[in-house]
Short mmCIF file of C-alpha atoms in Angstrom, two decimals:
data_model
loop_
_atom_site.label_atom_id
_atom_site.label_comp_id
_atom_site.label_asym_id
_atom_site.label_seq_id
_atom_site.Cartn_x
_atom_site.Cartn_y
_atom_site.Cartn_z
CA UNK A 756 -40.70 -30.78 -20.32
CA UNK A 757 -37.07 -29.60 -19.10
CA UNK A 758 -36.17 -28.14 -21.82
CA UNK A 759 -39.57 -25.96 -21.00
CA UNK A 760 -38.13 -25.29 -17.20
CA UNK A 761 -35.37 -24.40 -18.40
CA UNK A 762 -36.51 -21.85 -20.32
CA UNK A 763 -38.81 -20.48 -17.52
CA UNK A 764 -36.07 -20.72 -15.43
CA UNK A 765 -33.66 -17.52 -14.19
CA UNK A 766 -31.08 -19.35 -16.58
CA UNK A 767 -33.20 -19.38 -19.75
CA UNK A 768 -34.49 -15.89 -19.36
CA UNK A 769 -31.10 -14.55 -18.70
CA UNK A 770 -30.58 -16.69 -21.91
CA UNK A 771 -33.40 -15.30 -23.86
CA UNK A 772 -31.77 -11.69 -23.11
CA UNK A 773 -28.58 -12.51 -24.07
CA UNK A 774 -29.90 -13.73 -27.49
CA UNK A 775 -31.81 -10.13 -27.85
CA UNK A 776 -28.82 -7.95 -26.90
CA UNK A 777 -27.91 -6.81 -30.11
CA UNK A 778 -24.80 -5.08 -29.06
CA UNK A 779 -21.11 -6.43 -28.63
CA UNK A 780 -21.70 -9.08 -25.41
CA UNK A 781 -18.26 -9.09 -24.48
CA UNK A 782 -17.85 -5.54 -24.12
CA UNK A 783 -21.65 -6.17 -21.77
CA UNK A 784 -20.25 -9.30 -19.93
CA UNK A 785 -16.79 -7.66 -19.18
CA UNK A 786 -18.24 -4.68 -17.89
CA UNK A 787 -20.89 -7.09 -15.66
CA UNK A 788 -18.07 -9.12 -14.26
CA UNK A 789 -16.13 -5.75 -13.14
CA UNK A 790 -18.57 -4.19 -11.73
CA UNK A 791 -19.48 -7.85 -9.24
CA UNK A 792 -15.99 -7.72 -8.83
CA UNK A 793 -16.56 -4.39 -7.64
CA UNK A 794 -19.41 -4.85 -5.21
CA UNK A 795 -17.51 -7.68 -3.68
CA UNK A 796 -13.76 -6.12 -3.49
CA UNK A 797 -15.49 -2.58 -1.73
CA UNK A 798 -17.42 -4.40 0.79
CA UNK A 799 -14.32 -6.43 1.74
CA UNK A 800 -11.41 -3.67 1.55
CA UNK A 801 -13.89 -1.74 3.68
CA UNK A 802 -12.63 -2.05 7.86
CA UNK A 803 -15.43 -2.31 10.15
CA UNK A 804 -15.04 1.23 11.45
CA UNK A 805 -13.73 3.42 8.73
CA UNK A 806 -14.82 6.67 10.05
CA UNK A 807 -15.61 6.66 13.81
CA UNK A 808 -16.13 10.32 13.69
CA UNK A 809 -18.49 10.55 11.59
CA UNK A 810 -20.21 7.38 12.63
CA UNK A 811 -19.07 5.37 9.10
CA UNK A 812 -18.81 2.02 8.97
CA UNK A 813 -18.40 -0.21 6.06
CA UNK A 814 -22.51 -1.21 5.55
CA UNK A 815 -22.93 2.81 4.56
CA UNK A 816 -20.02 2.16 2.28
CA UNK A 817 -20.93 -0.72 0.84
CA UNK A 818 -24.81 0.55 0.33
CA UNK A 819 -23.46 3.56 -1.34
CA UNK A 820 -20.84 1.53 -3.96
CA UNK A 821 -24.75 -0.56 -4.35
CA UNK A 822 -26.19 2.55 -5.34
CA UNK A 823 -23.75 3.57 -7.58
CA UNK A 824 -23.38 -0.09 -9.14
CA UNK A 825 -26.84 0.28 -10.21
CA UNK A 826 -26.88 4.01 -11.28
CA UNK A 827 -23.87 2.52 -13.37
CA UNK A 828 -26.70 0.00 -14.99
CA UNK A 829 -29.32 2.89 -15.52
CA UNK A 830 -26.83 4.83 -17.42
CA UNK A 831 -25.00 1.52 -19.78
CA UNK A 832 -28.57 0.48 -20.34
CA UNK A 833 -30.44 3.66 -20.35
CA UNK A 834 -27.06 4.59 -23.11
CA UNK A 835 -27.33 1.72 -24.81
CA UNK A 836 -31.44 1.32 -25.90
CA UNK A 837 -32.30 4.69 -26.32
CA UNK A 838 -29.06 6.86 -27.58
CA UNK A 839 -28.37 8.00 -30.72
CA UNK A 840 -25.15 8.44 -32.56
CA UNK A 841 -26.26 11.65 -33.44
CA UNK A 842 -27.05 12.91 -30.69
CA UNK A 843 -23.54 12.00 -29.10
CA UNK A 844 -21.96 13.86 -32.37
CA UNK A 845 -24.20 16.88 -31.69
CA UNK A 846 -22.88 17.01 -27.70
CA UNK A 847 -19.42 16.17 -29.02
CA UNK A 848 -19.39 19.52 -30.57
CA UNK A 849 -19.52 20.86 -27.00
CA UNK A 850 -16.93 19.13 -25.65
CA UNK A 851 -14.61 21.70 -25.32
CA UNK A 852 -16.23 24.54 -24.57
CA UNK A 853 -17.79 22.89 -21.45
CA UNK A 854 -14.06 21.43 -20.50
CA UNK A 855 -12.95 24.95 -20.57
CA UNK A 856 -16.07 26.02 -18.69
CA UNK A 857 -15.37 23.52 -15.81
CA UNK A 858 -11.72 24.35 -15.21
CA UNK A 859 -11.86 28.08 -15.58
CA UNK A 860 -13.58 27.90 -12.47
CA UNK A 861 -11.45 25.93 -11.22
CA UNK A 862 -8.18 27.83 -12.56
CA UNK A 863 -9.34 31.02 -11.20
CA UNK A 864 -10.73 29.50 -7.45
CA UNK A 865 -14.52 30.77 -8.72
CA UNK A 866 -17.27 31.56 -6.13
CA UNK A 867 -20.34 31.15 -7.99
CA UNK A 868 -22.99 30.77 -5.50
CA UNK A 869 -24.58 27.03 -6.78
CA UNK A 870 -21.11 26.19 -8.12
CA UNK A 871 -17.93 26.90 -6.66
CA UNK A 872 -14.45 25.86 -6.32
CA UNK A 873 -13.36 23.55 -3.48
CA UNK A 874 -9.48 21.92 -2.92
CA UNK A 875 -8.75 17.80 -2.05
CA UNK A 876 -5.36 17.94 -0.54
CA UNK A 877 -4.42 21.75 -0.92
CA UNK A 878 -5.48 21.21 -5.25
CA UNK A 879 -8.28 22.56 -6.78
CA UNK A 880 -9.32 19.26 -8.58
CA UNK A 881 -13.80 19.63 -7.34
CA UNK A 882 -16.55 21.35 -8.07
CA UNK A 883 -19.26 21.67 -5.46
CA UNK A 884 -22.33 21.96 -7.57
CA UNK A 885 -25.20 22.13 -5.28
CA UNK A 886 -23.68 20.26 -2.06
CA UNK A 887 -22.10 17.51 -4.53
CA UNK A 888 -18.69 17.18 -5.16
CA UNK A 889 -18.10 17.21 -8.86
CA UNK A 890 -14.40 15.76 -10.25
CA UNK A 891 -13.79 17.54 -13.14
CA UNK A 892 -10.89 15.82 -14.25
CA UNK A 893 -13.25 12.47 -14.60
CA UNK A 894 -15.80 14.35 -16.97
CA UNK A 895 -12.76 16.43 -18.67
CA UNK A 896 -11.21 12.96 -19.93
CA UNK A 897 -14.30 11.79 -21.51
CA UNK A 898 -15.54 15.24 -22.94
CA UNK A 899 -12.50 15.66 -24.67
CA UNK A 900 -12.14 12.58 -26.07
CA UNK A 901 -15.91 13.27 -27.67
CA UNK A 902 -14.89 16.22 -28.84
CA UNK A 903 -11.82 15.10 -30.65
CA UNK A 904 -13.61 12.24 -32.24
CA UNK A 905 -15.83 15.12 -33.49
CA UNK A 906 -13.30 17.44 -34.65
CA UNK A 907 -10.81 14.79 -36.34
CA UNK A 908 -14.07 13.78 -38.08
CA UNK A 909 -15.34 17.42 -39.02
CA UNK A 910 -11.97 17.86 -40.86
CA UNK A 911 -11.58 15.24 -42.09
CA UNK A 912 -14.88 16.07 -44.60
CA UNK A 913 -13.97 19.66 -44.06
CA UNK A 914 -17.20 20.54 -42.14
CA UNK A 915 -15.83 23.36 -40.01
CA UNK A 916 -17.82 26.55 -40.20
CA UNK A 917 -17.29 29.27 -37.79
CA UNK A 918 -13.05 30.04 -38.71
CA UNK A 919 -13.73 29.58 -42.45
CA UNK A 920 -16.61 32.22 -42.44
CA UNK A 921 -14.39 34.67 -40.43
CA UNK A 922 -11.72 33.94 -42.80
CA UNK A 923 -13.77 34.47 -46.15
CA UNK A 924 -15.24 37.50 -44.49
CA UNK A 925 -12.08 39.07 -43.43
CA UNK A 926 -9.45 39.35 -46.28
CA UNK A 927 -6.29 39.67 -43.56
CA UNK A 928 -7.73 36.16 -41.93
CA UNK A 929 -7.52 34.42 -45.09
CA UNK A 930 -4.78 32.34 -43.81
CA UNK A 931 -7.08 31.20 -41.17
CA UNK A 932 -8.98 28.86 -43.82
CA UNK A 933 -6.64 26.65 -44.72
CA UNK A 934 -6.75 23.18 -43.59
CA UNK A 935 -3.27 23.41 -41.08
CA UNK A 936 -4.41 26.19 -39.18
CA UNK A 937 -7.77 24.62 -38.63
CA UNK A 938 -6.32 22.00 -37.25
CA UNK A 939 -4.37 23.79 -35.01
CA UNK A 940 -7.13 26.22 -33.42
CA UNK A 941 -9.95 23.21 -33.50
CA UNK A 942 -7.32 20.34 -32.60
CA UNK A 943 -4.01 21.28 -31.14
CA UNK A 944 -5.13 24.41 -29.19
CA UNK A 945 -7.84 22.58 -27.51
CA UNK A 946 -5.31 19.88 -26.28
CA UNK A 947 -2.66 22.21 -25.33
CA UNK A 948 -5.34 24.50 -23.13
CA UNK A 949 -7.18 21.70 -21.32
CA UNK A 950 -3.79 20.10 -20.54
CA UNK A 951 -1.82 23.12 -18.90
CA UNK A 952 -5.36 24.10 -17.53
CA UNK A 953 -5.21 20.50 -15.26
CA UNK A 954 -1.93 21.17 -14.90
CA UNK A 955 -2.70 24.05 -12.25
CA UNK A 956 -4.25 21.30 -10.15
CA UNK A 957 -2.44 17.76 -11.15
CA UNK A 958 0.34 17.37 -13.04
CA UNK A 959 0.62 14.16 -13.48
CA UNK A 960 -3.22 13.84 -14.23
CA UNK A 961 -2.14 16.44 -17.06
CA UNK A 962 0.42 14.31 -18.53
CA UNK A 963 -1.92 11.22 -18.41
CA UNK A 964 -4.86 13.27 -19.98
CA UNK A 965 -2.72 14.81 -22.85
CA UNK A 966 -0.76 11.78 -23.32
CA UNK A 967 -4.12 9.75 -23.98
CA UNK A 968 -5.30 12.75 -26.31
CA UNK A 969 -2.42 13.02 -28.33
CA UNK A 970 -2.61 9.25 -29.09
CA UNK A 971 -5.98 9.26 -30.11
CA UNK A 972 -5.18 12.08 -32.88
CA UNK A 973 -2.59 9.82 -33.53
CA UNK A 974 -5.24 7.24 -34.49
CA UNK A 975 -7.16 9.38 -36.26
CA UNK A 976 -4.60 9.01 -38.99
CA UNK A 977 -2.98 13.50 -38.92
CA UNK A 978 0.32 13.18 -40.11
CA UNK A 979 2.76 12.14 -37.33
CA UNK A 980 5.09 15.30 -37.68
CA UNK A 981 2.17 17.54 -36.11
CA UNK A 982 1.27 15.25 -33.87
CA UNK A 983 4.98 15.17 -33.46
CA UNK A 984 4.87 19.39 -32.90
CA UNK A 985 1.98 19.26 -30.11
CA UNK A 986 4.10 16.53 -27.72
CA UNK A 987 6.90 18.51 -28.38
CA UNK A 988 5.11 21.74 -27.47
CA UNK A 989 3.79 19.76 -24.13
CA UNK A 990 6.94 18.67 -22.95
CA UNK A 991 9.32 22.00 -23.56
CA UNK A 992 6.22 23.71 -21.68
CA UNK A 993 6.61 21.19 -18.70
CA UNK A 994 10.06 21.69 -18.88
CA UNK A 995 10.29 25.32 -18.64
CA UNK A 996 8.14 24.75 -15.63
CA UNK A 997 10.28 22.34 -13.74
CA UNK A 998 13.28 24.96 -14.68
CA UNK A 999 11.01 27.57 -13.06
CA UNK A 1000 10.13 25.42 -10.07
CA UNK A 1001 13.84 24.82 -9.75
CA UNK A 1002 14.89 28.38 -9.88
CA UNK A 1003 12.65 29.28 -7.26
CA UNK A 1004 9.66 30.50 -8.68
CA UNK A 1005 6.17 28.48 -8.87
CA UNK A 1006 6.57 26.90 -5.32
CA UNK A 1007 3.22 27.31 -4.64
CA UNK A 1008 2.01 24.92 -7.17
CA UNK A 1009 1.46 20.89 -7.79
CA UNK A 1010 5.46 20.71 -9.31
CA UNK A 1011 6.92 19.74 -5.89
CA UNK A 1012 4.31 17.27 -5.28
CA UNK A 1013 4.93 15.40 -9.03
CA UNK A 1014 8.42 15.51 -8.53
CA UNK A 1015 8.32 13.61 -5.35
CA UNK A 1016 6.08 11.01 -7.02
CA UNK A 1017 7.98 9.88 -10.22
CA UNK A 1018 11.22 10.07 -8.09
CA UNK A 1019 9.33 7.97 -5.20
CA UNK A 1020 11.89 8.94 -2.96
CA UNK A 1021 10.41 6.58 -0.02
CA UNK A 1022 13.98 5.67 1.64
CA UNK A 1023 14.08 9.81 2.50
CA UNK A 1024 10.84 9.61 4.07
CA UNK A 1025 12.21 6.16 5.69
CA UNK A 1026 14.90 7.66 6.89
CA UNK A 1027 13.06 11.09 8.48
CA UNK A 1028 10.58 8.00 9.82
CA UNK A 1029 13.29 7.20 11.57
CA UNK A 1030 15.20 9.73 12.36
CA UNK A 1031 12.59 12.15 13.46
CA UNK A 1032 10.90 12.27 17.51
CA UNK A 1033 7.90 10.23 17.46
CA UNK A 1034 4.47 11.63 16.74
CA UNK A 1035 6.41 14.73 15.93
CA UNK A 1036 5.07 16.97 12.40
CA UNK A 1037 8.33 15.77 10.87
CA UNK A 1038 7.36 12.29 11.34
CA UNK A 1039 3.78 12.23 10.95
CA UNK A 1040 4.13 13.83 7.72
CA UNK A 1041 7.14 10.76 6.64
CA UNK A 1042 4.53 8.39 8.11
CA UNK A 1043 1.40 9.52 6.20
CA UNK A 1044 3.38 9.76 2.67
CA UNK A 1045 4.87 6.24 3.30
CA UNK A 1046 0.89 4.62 4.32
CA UNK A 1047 -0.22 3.95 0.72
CA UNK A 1048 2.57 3.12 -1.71
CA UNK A 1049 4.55 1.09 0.86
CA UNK A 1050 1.10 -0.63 2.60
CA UNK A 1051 0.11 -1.53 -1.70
CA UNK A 1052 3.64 -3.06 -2.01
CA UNK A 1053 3.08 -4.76 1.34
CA UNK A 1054 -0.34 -6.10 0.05
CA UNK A 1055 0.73 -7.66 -2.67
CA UNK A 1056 3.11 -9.08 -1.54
CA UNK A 1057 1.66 -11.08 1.20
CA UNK A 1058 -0.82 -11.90 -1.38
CA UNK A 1059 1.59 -14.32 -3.18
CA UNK A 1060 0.23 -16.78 -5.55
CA UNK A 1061 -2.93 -17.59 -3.82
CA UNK A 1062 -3.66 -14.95 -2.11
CA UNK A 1063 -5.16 -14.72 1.78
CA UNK A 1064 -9.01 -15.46 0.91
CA UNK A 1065 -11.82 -12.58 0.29
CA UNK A 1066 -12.50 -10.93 4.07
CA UNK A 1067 -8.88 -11.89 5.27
CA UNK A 1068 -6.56 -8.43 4.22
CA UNK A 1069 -5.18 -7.51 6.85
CA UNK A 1070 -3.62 -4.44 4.74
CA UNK A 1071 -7.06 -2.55 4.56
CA UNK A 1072 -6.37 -1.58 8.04
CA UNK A 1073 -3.33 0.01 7.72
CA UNK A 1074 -3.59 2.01 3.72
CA UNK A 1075 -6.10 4.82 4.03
CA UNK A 1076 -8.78 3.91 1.74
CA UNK A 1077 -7.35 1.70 0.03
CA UNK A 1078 -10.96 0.73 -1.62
CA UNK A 1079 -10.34 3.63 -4.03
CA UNK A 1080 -6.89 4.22 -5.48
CA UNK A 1081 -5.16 0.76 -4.43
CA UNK A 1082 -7.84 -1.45 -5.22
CA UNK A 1083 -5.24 -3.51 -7.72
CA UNK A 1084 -3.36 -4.13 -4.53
CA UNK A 1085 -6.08 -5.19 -2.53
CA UNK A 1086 -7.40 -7.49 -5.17
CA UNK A 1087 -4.12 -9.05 -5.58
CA UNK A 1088 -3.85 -9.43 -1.38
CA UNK A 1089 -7.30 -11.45 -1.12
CA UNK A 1090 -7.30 -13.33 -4.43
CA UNK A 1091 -3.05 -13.98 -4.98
CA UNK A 1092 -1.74 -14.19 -8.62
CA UNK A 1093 -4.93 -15.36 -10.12
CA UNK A 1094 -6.76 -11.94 -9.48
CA UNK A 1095 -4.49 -10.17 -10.61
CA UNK A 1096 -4.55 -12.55 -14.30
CA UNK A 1097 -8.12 -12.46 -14.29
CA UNK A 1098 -8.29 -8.66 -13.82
CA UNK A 1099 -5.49 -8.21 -16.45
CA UNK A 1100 -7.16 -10.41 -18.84
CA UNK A 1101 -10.47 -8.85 -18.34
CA UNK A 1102 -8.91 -5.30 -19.63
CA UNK A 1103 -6.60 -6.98 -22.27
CA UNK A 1104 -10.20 -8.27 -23.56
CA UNK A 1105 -11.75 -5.08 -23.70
CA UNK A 1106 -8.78 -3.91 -25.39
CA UNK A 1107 -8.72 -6.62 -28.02
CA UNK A 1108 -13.35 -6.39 -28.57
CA UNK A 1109 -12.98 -2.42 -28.62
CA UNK A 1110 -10.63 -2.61 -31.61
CA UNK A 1111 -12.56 -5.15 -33.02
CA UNK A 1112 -15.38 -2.90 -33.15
CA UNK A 1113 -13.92 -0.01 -34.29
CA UNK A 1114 -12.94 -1.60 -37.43
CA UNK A 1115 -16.17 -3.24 -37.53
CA UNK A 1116 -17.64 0.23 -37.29
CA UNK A 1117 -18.21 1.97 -40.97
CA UNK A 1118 -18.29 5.66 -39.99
CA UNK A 1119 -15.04 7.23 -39.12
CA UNK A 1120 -16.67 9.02 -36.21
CA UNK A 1121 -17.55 5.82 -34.08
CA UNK A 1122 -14.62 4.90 -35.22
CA UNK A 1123 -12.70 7.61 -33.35
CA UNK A 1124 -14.87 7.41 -30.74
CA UNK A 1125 -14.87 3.72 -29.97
CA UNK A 1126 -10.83 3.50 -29.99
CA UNK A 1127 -10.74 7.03 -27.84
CA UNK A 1128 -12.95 5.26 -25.12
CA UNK A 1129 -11.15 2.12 -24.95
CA UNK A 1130 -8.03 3.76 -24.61
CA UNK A 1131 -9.16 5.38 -21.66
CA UNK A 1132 -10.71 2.48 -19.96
CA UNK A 1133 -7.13 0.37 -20.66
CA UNK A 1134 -5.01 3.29 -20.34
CA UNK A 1135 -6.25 4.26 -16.61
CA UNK A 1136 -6.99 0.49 -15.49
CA UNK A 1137 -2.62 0.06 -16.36
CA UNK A 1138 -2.08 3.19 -14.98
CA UNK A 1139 -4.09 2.38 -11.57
CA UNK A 1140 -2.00 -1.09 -12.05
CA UNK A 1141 1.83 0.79 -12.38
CA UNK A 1142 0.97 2.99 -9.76
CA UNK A 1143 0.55 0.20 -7.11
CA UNK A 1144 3.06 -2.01 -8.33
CA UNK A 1145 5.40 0.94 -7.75
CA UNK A 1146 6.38 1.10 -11.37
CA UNK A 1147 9.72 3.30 -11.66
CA UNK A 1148 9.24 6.95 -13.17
CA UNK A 1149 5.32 6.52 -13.07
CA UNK A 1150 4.03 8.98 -10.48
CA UNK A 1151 2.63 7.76 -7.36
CA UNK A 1152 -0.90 9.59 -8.29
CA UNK A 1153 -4.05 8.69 -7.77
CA UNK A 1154 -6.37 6.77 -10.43
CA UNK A 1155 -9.13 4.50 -10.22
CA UNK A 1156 -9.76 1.20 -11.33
CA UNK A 1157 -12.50 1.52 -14.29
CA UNK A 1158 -15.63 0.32 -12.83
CA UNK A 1159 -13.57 -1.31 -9.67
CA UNK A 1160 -12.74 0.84 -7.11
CA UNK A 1161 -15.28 3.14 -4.77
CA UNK A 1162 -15.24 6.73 -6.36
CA UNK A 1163 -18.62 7.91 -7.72
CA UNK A 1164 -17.34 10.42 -9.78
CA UNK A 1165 -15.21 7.91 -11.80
CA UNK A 1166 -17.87 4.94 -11.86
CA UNK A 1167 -20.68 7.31 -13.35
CA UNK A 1168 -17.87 8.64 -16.15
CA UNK A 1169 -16.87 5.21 -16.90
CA UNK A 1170 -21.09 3.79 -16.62
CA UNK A 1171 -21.17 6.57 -19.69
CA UNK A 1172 -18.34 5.21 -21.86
CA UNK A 1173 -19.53 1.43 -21.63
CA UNK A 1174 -23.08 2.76 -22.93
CA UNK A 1175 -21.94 4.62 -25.62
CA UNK A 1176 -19.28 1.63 -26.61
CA UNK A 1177 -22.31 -0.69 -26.26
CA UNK A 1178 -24.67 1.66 -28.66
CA UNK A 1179 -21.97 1.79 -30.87
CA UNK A 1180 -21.11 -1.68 -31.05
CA UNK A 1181 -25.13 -2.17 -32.15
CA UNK A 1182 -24.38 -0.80 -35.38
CA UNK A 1183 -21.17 -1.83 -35.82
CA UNK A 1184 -22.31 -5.90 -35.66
CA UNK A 1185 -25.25 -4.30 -37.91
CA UNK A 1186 -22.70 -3.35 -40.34
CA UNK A 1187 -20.95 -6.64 -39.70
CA UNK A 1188 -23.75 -8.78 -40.56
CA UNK A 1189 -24.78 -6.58 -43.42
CA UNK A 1190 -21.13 -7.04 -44.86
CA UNK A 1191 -21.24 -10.81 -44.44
CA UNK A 1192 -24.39 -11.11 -46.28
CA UNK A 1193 -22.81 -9.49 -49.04
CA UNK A 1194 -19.95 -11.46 -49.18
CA UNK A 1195 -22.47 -14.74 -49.25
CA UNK A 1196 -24.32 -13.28 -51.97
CA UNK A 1197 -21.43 -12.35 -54.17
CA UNK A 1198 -19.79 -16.22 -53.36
CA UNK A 1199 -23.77 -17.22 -54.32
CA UNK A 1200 -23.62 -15.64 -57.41
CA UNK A 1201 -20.23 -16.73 -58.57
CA UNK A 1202 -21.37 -20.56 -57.91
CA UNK A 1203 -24.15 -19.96 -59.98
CA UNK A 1204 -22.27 -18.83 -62.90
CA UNK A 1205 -19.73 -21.09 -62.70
CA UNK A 1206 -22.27 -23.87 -62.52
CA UNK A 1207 -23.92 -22.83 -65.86
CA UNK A 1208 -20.87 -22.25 -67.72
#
């Protein structure tokens, strides 16, 4: 009779659904425990009157991180029972061109009527798409990394269509049919466009985007010399910006701004602090630099080893929003040390289950995909980590804490790449199982003709 109870019971039927999940559940659970973490860290980094202009207080914040929480679980669930891998293979094809789409608009400050451009902080980094705000740099990141697992795969079996037929068609383009310069206009030129193109707007998003790009192609297994040629190409084209920036020229773009981050030259700003009059523009722009990255240090500091107990920061009322790009520090404030482990440990996890599954998986395009994701989700949860830690030479830019911190935007992009890790991952223990059962049979077999030799 208990055993019965406890299968009625919330425990057994959250039981009972664990046992029907067929994809990965650690990928499921660590993504569940992040996002409570989530609900739980916004509502307590929010102050009680966060806006008193506009009336804001930390109940509308916390309702709206609820709504997106369970948008979040529409999407991983909606993702994970009803997509199809090739479906995702048909949209990666369109990666690109809709990356290019998005920050042409931006690029060129495009009025559009239902979509225009709009600027955070002086940078053209939105799109306001019907009276919502669109990031493009969130969706960018995971369209491109759906495109390259799409185009490393398409070579790889020598699928591509369009450039051959223009070569075969035109004798003078033969050249464009063999198998370097396809990769170069469907692998490398994509890269090196959607890089410099965020570079207009964010350098040091650009660097972080490419950087994660060019390691996937990495992973897909081109030869290291051209993935060698594209980095190279990256860097002397950064380069011969910062010589331009330093000559005079381009000084109304973002290279000021990422050379003040990855020097984080806070003593000058200390030192204008206090130096400058009081309340003065001198000083209230020292001040408002010095808010965030020296309020994060502060934070986690006084968080120590046990931290000061969930509700009790006393740091969320001095960094500006510090819900969104400093939630590490917060997290570390309230909950000490151990937070900070468990957080680590949560994305070291997902780290070590994504690779897992991608060798699990037997198609080289989930694969691709699989490791491309999970190197986003790890690379930006480190990144968000070194940036409030105050890491030296990594700039003081803003990034989000996958499926942590407040941001909309972000939490919908990464909702997407959990759902298409957990569809994946269904096929993937598929082909798992599949494989073992094989291997039983063939042991089987060889104990049965041993046995009647």
């Amino acid at each position: 009779m208990a055993e019965e109870k406890t299968k009625t019971g919330f425990l057994g039927y959250l039981t009972q659904l664990m046992d029907r999940f067929s994809g990965d559940k650690v990928i499921f659970l660590i993504a569940l425990f992040l996002m409570l973490i989530s609900v739980v860290s916004v509502f307590s980094s929010t102050p009680r009157l966060v806006d008193e202009t506009h009336g804001i207080d930390r109940v509308d914040i916390m309702l709206d991180q609820l709504k997106v929480v369970a948008m979040g679980f529409v999407i991983i669930f909606g993702l994970y029972y009803f997509g199809r891998q090739d479906w995702f293979r048909s949209l990666s094809e369109l990666g690109f061109a809709v990356s290019f789409l998005l920050l042409s608009i931006l690029v060129l400050n495009l009025n559009l009527g239902f979509v225009r451009a709009s600027s955070i902080n002086g940078a053209r980094r939105i799109l306001s798409v019907g009276g919502f705000q669109v990031h493009v740099y969130e969706y960018v990141k995971l369209f491109m990394i759906m495109y390259l697992g799409w185009a490393l795969d398409t070579f790889r079996e020598g699928g591509f269509k369009w450039i051959p037929r223009l070569a075969a068609r035109y004798p003078r383009l033969e050249f464009l049919g063999r198998d370097g310069w396809q990769k170069v206009i469907y692998i490398y030129i994509p890269i090196l466009t959607v890089t410099l193109m965020i570079s207009a707007g964010s350098n040091s998003s650009a660097i972080f985007i490419g950087g994660i790009l060019i390691l996937m192609v990495l992973i897909g297994g081109l030869e290291i010399k051209d993935v060698a040629t594209v980095g190279l190409v990256l860097i002397l084209a950064f380069v011969a910006m910062f010589g331009a920036y330093r000559m005079g020229l381009l000084q109304d773009t973002r290279l000021g701004t990422l050379v003040s981050r990855i020097t984080n030259d806070d003593q000058a700003n200390m030192k204008i602090l206090l130096e400058s009059p009081r309340e003065s523009p001198e000083w209230l722009r020292a001040r408002g630099k010095l808010d965030q990255p020296v309020g994060a240090l502060l934070a986690i500091k006084e968080g120590g080893v046990l931290g000061k107990g969930i509700g009790n920061s006393t740091q969320k009322y001095q960094v500006p929003v510090i819900f969104g790009d400093y939630m590490f520090s917060f997290i570390v404030e309230e909950t000490g040390l151990w937070g900070a482990i468990i957080l680590i440990l949560l994305y070291f996890s997902l780290l070590a289950r994504g690779t897992l599954v991608a060798r699990m998986c037997d198609n080289y395009y989930d694969k691709i995909i699989v490791s491309g994701l999970i190197i986003l989700v790890t690379g930006q949860a480190f990144m968000h980590m070194c940036v409030n830690v105050h890491m030296p030479f990594v700039p003081q830019t803003g990034q989000t804490l996958p499926l942590v911190s407040h941001g909309t935007n972000a939490f919908i992009v990464f909702s997407v790449v959990f759902g298409i890790l957990l569809n994946i991952s269904k096929d993937a223990r598929d082909n798992m199982a599949r494989k073992q059962a094989e291997l039983q049979a063939e042991a089987a077999n060889s104990w049965t003709q041993d046995s009647t030799r």
